[in-house]
Amino acid sequence: MEFLQGRALNNAIGNLNIQGAYADALSKLGHELEDIVEQEKDAALGNGGLGRLASCFLDSMATLNLPAWGYGLRYRYGLFKQRITKEGQEEIAEDWLEKFSPWVVVRHGVVFPVRFFGHVQVNPDGSRKWVGGEIVQALAYDVPIPGYKTKNTISLRLWEARASAEDFNLFQFNDGQYESAAQLHTRAQQICAVLYPGDATEEGKLLRLKQQLFVCSASLQDIILRFKERRTGKGSGKWSEFPSKVAVQLNDTHPTLAIPELMTIAYTNHTVLPEALEKWSQTVMWKLLLRHMEIIEEIDKRFIALISSSWTDLESMLPSMCILDNDPKKPVVRMANLCVVSSHTFQNKTNGITPPRWLRFCSPELSNIITKWLKTDQWFTKLDQLVGLRKFADNADFQTEWASAKMANKQPLAWYILQVTGVSIDSSSLFDIQVNRIHEYKRQLLNILGAVYRYKKLKEMSPEERKNTTPRTVMVGRKAFATYTNAKRIVKLVNDVGAVVNSDPEVNNYLKVVFVPNYNVSVAEMLIPGSELSQHISTAGMEASGTSSMKFALNGCLIIGTLDGANVEIREEIGDENFFLFGATADDSPRLRKDRENGLFKPDPRFEEAKKFIRSGAFGSYDYNPLLDSMEGNTGYGRGDYFLVGHDFSSYLDAQKRVDEAYK
Ligand code: GLC
């Protein structure tokens, strides 16, 4: 359901290794490559790490010469455009297809019908068939994904929903009933209108489910047809060979409906946060997907029978393991359970990123230095060759070149920040960046409380004392989900703190706080190469992986972070001298929450001071109490400081002190 592609031009000419020739050709036509690149809108058909991971997979699969396909939806409006106003974040529909996009190629010959609603017809032989209902056509569009230094180019196939001409009621239209004449067309258009339509209403839920079935059904029909055509050139593939020729990998639970459609699948789970584990109301499912529900019931029945007959020691766990939760008040289908039960393997894989985009193309300066010192450019595809740089770590020439590459990336970043925010930042200050999805578990709040505390201390210092501090520019960016109130409050707080700190002549040579608006892949490609410290500070145990940390580390940025997700392995690779570790461990967290519940938590006075300073109105009159209150009290998810900001605050400040020293 999600691909966070970003721009295509630079990536394509980079992968073909023709940047120079391309730039020359453009310049003969009177254009600069950079200006042309800027014309392209980001394809933001995704939300965060999960969608970007899918896009990185595509790039890497193309580079590895795998005959892979990506399948998704051609959303008319992808992830919203974020505008920062006095009120905080405002969401605006982002029309990435406003102008013609040469990267999205329509395939008029590739169209499949997708059915919704309808009923089940029982045939005399007992077989069951799904018939009737509403049929929408899925039309294919292909986005080419070129591999790096290979002739292989694969496709991201995006489906668009359409009604057919027959569904247009000419009679009604000529009778002046324009809306009802085109009713099915309007309904079809809704399917691909937006990425993650709000699902608070029944209509919203139905639309989300329609999207999910639509992508699954169209993609599987496409896969099956291709299989059949390849097998005989005419039509009947040998089904027994299908599983050895085709592997279908579900990116999270969103395409779970592929299971009742086809069964043979593998599933990637991206998080265990309860709110992200999809559950669909059985009532809605029965209404829209009658036949699928029959099959899901059957899978559940067989699963329960298998456990009861062969895994009796697990029987007591069946209520939480089975697929259908038949709670009479709220019967739901647990999609992740269906995935786990139906997948053919179970294993852990560390996430990854595609190096050409996240180093070679976004930081040519640094890449050239690496290539020069390693005397090969093979590291683009064999990243472990980077360890070869270790022996130059103390070489003064290498250090100078490395530092100049970093500066070459910081300056355009400073320029960009000035353009989009009006805030002038000092390129020689420490560039400290956090660009995770705005979420309480990612703890942007910890970051901003730290900045607030730093500001307060700077204010209390004498001018002489300030001169001994390490000047810092704290940048935070990313979008808050439109209905996630606390996340939006965090965005507002970062902006309000920035407004006060940045215009305070006493301290603003030593601290700037910037909210980078409308973060997307292209902005990331500029921020990450210019970073020196990056914050990956989630509550231990809550981040499944995190992938931006990999992009930062690859660009020579140090990390301040907790022992969580991919941080654990990154720290092993980059060494603990390059990783400023702090905070509770995942094993500690439950006990710390218990302590909190029992009133045993004694907050660090610095934590109290930072909160009090915000409550005093130092950053404006907006009511931050609900946000700050979420870190008070004793109990509950989202209350009583479930995310342990209070507990980790002191060790966070200590780690930041080590950062300041190291930077000097
Ligand atoms: C989700 C997870 C994140 C992970 C990403 C890709 O966004 O929250 O931890 O890195 O998916 O798997």
CSV table of N, CA, C and O in Angstrom, one decimal, residues 15 63 87 262 342 573 588 615:
chain,number,residue,atom,x,y,z
A,15,ASN,N,22.0,6.1,-11.7
A,15,ASN,CA,22.1,4.6,-11.8
A,15,ASN,C,22.6,4.3,-13.2
A,15,ASN,O,23.3,3.3,-13.4
A,63,THR,N,19.1,-3.5,-8.7
A,63,THR,CA,20.5,-3.6,-8.7
A,63,THR,C,21.1,-5.0,-8.7
A,63,THR,O,22.1,-5.3,-9.3
A,87,GLU,N,-1.1,28.3,14.2
A,87,GLU,CA,-1.8,27.2,14.9
A,87,GLU,C,-1.0,25.9,15.0
A,87,GLU,O,-1.4,25.0,15.7
A,262,LEU,N,-5.1,-16.0,-2.3
A,262,LEU,CA,-4.2,-16.9,-2.9
A,262,LEU,C,-3.4,-17.8,-1.9
A,262,LEU,O,-2.9,-18.8,-2.4
A,342,SER,N,-0.6,-17.8,8.3
A,342,SER,CA,-0.5,-18.2,6.9
A,342,SER,C,0.8,-18.1,6.2
A,342,SER,O,1.0,-18.6,5.1
A,573,GLU,N,28.7,-1.7,15.0
A,573,GLU,CA,29.4,-1.4,13.7
A,573,GLU,C,30.3,-0.1,13.8
A,573,GLU,O,31.4,-0.1,13.4
A,588,ASP,N,14.3,-3.0,31.2
A,588,ASP,CA,14.0,-2.2,32.3
A,588,ASP,C,12.6,-1.6,32.3
A,588,ASP,O,12.0,-1.3,33.3
A,615,ARG,N,5.5,25.6,31.0
A,615,ARG,CA,4.2,25.9,31.6
A,615,ARG,C,4.1,27.4,32.0
A,615,ARG,O,3.0,28.0,32.0
